[in-house]
Coordinates of N, CA and C in Angstrom, one line a residue:
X1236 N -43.9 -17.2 -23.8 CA -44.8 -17.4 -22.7 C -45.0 -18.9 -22.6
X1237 N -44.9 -19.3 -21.4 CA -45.1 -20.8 -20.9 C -46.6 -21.1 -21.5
X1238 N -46.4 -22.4 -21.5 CA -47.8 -23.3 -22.1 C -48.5 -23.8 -20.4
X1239 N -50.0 -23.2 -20.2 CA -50.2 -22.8 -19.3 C -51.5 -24.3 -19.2
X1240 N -51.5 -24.8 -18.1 CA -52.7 -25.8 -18.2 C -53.2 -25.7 -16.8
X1241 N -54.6 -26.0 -17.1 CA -55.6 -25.8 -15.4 C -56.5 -27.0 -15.5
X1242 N -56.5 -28.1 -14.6 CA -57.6 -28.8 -14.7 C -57.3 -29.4 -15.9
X1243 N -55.8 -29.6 -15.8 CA -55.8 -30.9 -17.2 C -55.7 -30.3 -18.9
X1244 N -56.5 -28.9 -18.3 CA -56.9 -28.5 -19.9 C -55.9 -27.2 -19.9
X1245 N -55.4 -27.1 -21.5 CA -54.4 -25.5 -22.0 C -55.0 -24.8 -22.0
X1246 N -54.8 -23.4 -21.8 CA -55.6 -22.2 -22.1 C -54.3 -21.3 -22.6
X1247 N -54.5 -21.8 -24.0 CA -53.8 -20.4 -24.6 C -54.1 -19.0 -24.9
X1248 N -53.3 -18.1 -24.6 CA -53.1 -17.0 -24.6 C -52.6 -16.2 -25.7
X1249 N -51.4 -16.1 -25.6 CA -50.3 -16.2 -26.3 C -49.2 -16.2 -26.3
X1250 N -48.4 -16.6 -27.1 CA -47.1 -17.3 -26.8 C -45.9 -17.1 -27.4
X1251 N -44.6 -17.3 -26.8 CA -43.6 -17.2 -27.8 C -42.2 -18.0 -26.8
X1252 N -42.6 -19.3 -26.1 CA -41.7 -20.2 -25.8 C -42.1 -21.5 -25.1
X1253 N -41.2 -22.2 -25.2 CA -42.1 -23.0 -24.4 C -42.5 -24.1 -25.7
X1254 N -43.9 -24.9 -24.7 CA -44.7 -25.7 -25.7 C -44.8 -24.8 -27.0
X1255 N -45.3 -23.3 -26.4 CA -45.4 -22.3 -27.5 C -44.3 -21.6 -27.9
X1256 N -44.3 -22.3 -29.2 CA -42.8 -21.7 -29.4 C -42.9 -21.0 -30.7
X1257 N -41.3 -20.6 -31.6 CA -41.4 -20.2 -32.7 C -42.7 -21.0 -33.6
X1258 N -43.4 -21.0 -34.2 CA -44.1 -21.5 -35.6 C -43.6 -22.1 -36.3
X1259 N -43.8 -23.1 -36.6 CA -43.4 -23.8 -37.8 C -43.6 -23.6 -39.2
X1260 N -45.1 -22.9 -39.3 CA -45.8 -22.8 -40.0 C -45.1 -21.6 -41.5
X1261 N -45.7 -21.4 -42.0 CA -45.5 -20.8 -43.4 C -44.9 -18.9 -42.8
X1262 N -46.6 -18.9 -42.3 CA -46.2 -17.0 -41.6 C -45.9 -17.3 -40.5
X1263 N -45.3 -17.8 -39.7 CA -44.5 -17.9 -38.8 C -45.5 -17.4 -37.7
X1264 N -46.8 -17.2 -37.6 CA -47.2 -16.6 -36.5 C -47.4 -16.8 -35.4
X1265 N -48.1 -16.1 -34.1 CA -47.4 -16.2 -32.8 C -49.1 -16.1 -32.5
X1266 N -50.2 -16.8 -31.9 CA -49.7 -17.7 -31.1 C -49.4 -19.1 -32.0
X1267 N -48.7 -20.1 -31.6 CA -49.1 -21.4 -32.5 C -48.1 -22.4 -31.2
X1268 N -48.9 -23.2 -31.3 CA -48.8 -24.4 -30.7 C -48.3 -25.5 -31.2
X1269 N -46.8 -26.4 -30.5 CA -45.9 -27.3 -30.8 C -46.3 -28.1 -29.9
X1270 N -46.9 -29.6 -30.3 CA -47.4 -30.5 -30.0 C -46.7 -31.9 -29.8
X1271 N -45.4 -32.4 -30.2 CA -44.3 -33.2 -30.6 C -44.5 -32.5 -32.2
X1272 N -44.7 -33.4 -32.6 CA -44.3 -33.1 -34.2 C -45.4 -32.4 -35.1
X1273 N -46.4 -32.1 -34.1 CA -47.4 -30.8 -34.6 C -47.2 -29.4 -34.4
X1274 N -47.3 -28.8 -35.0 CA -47.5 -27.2 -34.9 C -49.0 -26.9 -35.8
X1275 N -49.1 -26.0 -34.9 CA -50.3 -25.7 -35.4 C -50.9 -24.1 -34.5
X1276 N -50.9 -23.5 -35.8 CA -51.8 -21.8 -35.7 C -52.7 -21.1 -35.5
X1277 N -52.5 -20.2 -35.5 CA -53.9 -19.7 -35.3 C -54.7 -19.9 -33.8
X1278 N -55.3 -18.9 -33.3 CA -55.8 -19.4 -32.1 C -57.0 -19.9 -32.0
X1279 N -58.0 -20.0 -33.0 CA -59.1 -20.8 -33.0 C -58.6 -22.5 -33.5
X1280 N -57.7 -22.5 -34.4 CA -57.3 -24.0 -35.1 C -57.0 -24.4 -33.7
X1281 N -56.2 -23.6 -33.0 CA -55.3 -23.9 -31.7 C -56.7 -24.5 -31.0
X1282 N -57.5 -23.6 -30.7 CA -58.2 -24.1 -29.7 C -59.0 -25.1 -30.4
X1283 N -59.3 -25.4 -31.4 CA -60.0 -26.5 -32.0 C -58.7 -28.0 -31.7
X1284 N -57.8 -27.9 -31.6 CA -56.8 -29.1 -31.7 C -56.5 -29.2 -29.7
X1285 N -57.0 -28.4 -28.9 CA -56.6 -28.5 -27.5 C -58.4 -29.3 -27.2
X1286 N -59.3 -28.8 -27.6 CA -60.7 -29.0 -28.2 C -61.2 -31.0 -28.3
X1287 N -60.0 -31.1 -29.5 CA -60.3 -32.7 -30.0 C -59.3 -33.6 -29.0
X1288 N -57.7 -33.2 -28.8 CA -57.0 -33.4 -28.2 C -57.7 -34.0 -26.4
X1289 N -57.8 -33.1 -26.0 CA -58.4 -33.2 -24.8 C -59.7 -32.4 -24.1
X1290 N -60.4 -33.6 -24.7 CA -62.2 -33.3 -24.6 C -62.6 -33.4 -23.3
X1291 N -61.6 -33.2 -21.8 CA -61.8 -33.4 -20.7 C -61.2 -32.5 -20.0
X1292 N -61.8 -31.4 -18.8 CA -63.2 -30.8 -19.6 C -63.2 -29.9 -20.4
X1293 N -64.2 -30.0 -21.4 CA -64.7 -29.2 -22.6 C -64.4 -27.7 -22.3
X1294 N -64.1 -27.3 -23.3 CA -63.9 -25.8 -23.5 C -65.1 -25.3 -23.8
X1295 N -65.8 -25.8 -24.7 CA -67.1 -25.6 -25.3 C -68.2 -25.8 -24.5
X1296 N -69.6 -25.4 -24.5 CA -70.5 -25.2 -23.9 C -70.9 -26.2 -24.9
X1297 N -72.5 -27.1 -24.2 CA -72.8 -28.4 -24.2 C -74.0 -28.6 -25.3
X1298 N -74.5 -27.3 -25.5 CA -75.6 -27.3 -26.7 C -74.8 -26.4 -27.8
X1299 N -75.6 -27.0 -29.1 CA -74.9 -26.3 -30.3 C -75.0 -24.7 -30.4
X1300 N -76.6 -24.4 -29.6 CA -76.6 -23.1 -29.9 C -75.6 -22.1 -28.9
X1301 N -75.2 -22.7 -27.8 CA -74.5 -22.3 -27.1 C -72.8 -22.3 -27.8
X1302 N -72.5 -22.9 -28.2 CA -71.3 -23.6 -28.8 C -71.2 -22.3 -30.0
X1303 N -72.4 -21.8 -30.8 CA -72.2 -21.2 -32.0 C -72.4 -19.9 -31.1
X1304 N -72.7 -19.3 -30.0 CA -72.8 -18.3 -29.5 C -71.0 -17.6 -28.9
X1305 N -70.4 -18.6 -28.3 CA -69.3 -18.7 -27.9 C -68.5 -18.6 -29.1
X1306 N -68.5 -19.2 -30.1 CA -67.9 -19.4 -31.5 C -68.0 -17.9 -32.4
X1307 N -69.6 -17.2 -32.1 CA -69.6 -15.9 -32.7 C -68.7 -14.9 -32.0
X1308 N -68.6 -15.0 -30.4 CA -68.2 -13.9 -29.9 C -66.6 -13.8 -30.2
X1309 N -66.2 -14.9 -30.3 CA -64.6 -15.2 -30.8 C -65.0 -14.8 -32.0
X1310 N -65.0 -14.8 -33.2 CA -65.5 -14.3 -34.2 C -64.8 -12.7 -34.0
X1311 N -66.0 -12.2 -33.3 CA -66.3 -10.6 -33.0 C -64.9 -10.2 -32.6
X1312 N -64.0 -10.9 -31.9 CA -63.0 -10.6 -31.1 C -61.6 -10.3 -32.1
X1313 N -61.9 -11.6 -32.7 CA -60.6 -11.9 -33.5 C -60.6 -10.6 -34.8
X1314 N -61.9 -10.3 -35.5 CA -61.9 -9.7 -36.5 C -62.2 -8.1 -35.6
X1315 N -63.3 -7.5 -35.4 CA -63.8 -6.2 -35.3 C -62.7 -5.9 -33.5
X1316 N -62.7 -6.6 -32.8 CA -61.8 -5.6 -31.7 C -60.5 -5.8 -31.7
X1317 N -60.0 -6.8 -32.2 CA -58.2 -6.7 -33.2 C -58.1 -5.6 -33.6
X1318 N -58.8 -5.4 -34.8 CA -58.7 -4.5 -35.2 C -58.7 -3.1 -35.2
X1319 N -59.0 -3.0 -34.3 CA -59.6 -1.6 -33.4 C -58.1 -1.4 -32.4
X1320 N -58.0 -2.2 -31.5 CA -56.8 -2.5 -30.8 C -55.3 -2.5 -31.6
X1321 N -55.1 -3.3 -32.5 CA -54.3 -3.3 -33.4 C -53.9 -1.9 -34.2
X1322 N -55.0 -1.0 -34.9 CA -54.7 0.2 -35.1 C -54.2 1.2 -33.2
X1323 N -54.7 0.8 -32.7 CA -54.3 1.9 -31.1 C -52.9 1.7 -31.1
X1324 N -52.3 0.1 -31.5 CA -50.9 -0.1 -31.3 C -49.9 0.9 -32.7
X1325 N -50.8 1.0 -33.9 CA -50.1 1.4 -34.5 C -49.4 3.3 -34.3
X1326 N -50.9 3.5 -33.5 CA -50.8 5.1 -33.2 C -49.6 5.1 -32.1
X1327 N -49.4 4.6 -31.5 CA -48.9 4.6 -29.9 C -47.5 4.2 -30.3
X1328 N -47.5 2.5 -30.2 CA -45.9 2.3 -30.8 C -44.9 2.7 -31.2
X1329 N -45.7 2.8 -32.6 CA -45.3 3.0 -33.9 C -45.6 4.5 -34.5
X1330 N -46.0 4.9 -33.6 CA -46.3 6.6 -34.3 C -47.0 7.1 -35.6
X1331 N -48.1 6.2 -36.2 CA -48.0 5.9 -36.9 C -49.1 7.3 -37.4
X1332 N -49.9 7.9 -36.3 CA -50.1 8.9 -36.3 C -49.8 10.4 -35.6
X1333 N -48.9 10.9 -35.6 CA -48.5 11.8 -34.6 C -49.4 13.1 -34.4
X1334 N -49.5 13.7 -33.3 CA -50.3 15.1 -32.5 C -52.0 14.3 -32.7
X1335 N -52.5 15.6 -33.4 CA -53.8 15.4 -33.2 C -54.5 14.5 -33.8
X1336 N -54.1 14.1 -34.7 CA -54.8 13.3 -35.8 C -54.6 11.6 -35.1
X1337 N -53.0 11.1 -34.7 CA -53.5 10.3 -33.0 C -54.4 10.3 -32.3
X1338 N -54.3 11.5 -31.8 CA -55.5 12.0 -30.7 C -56.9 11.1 -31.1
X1339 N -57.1 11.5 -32.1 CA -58.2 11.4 -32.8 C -59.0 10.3 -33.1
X1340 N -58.0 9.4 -33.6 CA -58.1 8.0 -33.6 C -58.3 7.5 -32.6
X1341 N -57.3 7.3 -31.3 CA -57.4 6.8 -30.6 C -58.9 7.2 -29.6
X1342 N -58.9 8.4 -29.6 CA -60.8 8.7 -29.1 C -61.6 7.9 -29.9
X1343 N -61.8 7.9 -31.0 CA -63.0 7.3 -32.0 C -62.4 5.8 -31.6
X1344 N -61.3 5.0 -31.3 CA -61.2 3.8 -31.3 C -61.7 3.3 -29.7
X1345 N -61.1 4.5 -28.8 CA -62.1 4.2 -27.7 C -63.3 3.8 -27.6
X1346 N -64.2 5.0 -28.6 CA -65.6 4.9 -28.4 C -65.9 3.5 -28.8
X1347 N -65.3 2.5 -29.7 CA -65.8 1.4 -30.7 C -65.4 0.4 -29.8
X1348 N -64.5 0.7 -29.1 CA -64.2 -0.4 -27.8 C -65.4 -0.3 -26.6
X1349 N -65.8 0.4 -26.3 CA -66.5 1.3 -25.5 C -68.2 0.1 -26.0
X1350 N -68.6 0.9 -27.3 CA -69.6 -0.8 -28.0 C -69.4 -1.5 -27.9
X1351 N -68.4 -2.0 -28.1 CA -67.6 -3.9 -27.8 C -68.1 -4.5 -26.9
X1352 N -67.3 -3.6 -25.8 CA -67.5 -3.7 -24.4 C -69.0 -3.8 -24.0
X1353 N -70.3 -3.0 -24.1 CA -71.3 -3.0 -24.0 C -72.0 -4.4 -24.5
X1354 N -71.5 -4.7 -25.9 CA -72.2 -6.2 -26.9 C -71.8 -6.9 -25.8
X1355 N -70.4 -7.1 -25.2 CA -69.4 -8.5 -24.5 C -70.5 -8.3 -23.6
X1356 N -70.9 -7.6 -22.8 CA -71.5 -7.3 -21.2 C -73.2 -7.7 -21.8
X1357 N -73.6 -7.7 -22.6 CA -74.9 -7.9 -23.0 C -74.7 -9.6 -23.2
X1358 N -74.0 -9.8 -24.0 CA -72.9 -11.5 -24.3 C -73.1 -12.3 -22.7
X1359 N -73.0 -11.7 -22.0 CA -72.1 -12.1 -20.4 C -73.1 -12.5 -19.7
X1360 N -74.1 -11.4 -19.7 CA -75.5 -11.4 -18.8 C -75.2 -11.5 -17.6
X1361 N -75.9 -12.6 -17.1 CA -75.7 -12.4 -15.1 C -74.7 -13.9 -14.7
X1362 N -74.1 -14.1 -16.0 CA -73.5 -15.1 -15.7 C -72.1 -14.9 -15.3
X1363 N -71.2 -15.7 -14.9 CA -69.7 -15.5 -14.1 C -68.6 -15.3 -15.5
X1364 N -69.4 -16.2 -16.5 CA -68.1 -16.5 -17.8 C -69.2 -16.2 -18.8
X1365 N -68.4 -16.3 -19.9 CA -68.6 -16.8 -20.9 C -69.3 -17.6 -21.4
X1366 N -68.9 -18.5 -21.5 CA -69.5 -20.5 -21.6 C -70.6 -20.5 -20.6
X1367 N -70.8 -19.8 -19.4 CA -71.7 -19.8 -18.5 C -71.3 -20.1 -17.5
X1368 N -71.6 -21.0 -16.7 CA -71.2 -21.9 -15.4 C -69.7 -21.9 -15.1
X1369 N -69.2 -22.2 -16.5 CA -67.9 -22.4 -16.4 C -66.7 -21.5 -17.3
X1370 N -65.8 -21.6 -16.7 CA -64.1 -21.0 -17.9 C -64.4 -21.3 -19.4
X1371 N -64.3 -21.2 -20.1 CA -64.2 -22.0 -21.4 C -63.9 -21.0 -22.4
X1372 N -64.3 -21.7 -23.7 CA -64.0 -21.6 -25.0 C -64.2 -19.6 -25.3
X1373 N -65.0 -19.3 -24.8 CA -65.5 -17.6 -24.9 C -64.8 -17.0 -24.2
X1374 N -64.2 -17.2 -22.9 CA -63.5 -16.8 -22.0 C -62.1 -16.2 -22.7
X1375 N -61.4 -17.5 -23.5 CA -60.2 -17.5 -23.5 C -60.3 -16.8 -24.7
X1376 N -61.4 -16.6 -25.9 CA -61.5 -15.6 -26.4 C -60.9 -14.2 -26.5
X1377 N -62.3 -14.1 -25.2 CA -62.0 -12.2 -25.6 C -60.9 -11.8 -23.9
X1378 N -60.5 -12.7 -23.2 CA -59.6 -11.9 -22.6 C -58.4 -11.3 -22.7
X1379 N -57.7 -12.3 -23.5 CA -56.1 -11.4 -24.2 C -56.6 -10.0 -25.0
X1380 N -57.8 -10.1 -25.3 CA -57.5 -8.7 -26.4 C -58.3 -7.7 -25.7
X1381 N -59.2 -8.0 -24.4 CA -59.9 -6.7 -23.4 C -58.4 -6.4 -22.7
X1382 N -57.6 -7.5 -22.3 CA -56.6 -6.7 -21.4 C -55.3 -6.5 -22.2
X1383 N -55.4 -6.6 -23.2 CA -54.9 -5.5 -24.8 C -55.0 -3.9 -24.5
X1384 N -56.8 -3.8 -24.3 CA -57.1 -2.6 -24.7 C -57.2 -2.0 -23.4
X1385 N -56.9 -2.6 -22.0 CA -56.6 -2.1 -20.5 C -55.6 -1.4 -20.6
X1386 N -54.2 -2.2 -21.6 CA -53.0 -1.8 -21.8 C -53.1 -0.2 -22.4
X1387 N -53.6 -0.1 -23.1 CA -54.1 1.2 -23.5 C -55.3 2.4 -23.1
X1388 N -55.5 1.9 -21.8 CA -56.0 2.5 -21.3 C -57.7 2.8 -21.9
X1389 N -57.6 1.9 -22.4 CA -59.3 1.6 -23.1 C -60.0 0.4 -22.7
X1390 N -59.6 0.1 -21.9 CA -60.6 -1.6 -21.0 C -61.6 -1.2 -20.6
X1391 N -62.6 -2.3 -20.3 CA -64.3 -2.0 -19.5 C -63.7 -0.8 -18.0
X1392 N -64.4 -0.6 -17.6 CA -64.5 -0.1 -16.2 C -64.9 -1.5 -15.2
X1393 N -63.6 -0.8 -14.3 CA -63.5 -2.2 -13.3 C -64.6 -2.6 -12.6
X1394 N -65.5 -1.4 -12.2 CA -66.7 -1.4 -11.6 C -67.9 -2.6 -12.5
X1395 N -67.7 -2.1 -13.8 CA -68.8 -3.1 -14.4 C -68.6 -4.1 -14.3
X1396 N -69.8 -4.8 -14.8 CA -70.1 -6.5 -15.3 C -68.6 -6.9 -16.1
X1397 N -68.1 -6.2 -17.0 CA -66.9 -6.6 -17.8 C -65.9 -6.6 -17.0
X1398 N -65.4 -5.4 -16.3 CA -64.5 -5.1 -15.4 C -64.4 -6.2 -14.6
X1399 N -65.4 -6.5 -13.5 CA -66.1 -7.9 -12.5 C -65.1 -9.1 -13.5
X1400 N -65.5 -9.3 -14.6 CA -65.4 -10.6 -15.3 C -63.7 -10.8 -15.4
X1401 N -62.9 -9.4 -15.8 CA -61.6 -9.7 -16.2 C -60.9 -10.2 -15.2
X1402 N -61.6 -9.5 -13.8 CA -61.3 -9.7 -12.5 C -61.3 -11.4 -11.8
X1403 N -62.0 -11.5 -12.1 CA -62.6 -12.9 -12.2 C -61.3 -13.8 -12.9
X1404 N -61.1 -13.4 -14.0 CA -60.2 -14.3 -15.1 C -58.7 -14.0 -14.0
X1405 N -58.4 -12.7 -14.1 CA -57.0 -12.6 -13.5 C -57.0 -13.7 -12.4
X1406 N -57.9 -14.0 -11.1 CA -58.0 -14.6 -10.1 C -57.3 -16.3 -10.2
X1407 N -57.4 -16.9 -11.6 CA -56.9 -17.9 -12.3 C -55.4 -17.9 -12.8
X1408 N -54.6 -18.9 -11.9 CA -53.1 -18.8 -12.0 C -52.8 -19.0 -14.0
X1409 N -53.7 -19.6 -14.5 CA -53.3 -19.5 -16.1 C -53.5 -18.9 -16.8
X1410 N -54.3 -17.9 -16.7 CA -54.5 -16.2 -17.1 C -53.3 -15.4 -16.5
X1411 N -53.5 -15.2 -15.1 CA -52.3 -14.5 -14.1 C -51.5 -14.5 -14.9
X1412 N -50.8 -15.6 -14.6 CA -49.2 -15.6 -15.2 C -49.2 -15.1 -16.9
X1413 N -50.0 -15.4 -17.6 CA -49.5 -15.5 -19.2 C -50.0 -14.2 -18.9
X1414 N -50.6 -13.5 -18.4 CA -50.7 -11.9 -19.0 C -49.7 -11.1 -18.2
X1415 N -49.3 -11.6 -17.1 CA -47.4 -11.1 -16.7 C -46.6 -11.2 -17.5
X1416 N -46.7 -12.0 -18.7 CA -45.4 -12.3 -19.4 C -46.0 -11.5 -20.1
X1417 N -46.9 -11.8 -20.8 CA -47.4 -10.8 -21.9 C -47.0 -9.1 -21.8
X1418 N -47.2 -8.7 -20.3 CA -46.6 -7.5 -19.8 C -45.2 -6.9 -19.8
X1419 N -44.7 -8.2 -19.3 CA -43.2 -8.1 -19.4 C -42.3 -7.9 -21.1
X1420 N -43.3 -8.7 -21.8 CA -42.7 -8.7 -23.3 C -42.8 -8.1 -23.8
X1421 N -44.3 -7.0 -23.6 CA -44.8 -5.6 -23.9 C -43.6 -4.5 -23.5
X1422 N -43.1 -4.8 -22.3 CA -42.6 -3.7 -21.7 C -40.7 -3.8 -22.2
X1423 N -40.6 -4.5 -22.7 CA -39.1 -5.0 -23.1 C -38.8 -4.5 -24.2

């Protein structure tokens, strides 16, 4: 997936060409970012090095408690709805549970998305993003892994506050595109 910039600033996604390319790194993992003679993983490190790299404008929201708010919800994302999502892939893919016992999983993994979704929407309030006012650092969080679980037919409802927001994100050519590719590489 192309290395995507708006306003000067990257918004990684995820990747596997491009600026973003193979990894350099030890686990070879995907997303990671090639910088000339940096690489570097992980998508928080990532966004911490796009972050120091180019502090214009900020990804991060302008007070600390705001900054640790944004910082928790990526938190919540990376660890408890991965993993939720991550097991859907294993049932689906990978078969990893066949007939009902599938079934089954993926209902109870609904429901736990279903929470998520509620916390994110409680997270959101009456605001447009994340970060608040603006795109940022929480944004770029939890959207690859809500339109993960769209893929599976477990996303917010388009009608909601969450739905509204993804809506929102897609409307941005550097979301757009990287989650076409993401589609396309899904569907390959």
């Amino acid at each position: 997936m192309a290395f995507r910039s708006a306003s000067l600033r990257c918004w990684v996604l995820c990747c596997t060409t491009s600026a973003m390319g193979p990894s350099t790194d030890a686990r070879g993992e995907v997303p990671a970012l090639n910088d000339g003679d940096t690489s570097v993983f992980d998508s928080t490190i990532i966004q911490d090095y796009i972050e120091e790299s180019w502090p214009t404008p900020a990804l991060l929201p302008t007070t600390p408690a705001q900054r640790a708010r944004v910082r928790m919800i990526e938190e919540i994302m990376d660890t408890q709805y991965e993993a939720i999502t991550w097991g859907m892939m294993e049932v689906r893919v990978f078969d990893r549970a066949p007939g009902a016992a599938g079934e089954a999983l993926l209902a109870r993994a609904r429901e736990q998305l279903d929470g998520l979704h509620d916390w994110l929407t409680t997270q959101l309030g009456d605001a447009d993003w994340f970060n608040g006012a603006a795109f940022g650092w929480g944004d770029i969080a939890v959207i690859p892994f809500v339109l993960g679980a769209t893929g599976y037919d477990a996303g917010p409802a388009l009608d909601s506050a969450l739905g509204k927001w993804v809506k929102r994100c897609l409307a941005r050519p550097s979301v757009s595109q990287s989650a076409a590719e993401a589609q396309a590489a899904a569907s390959a």
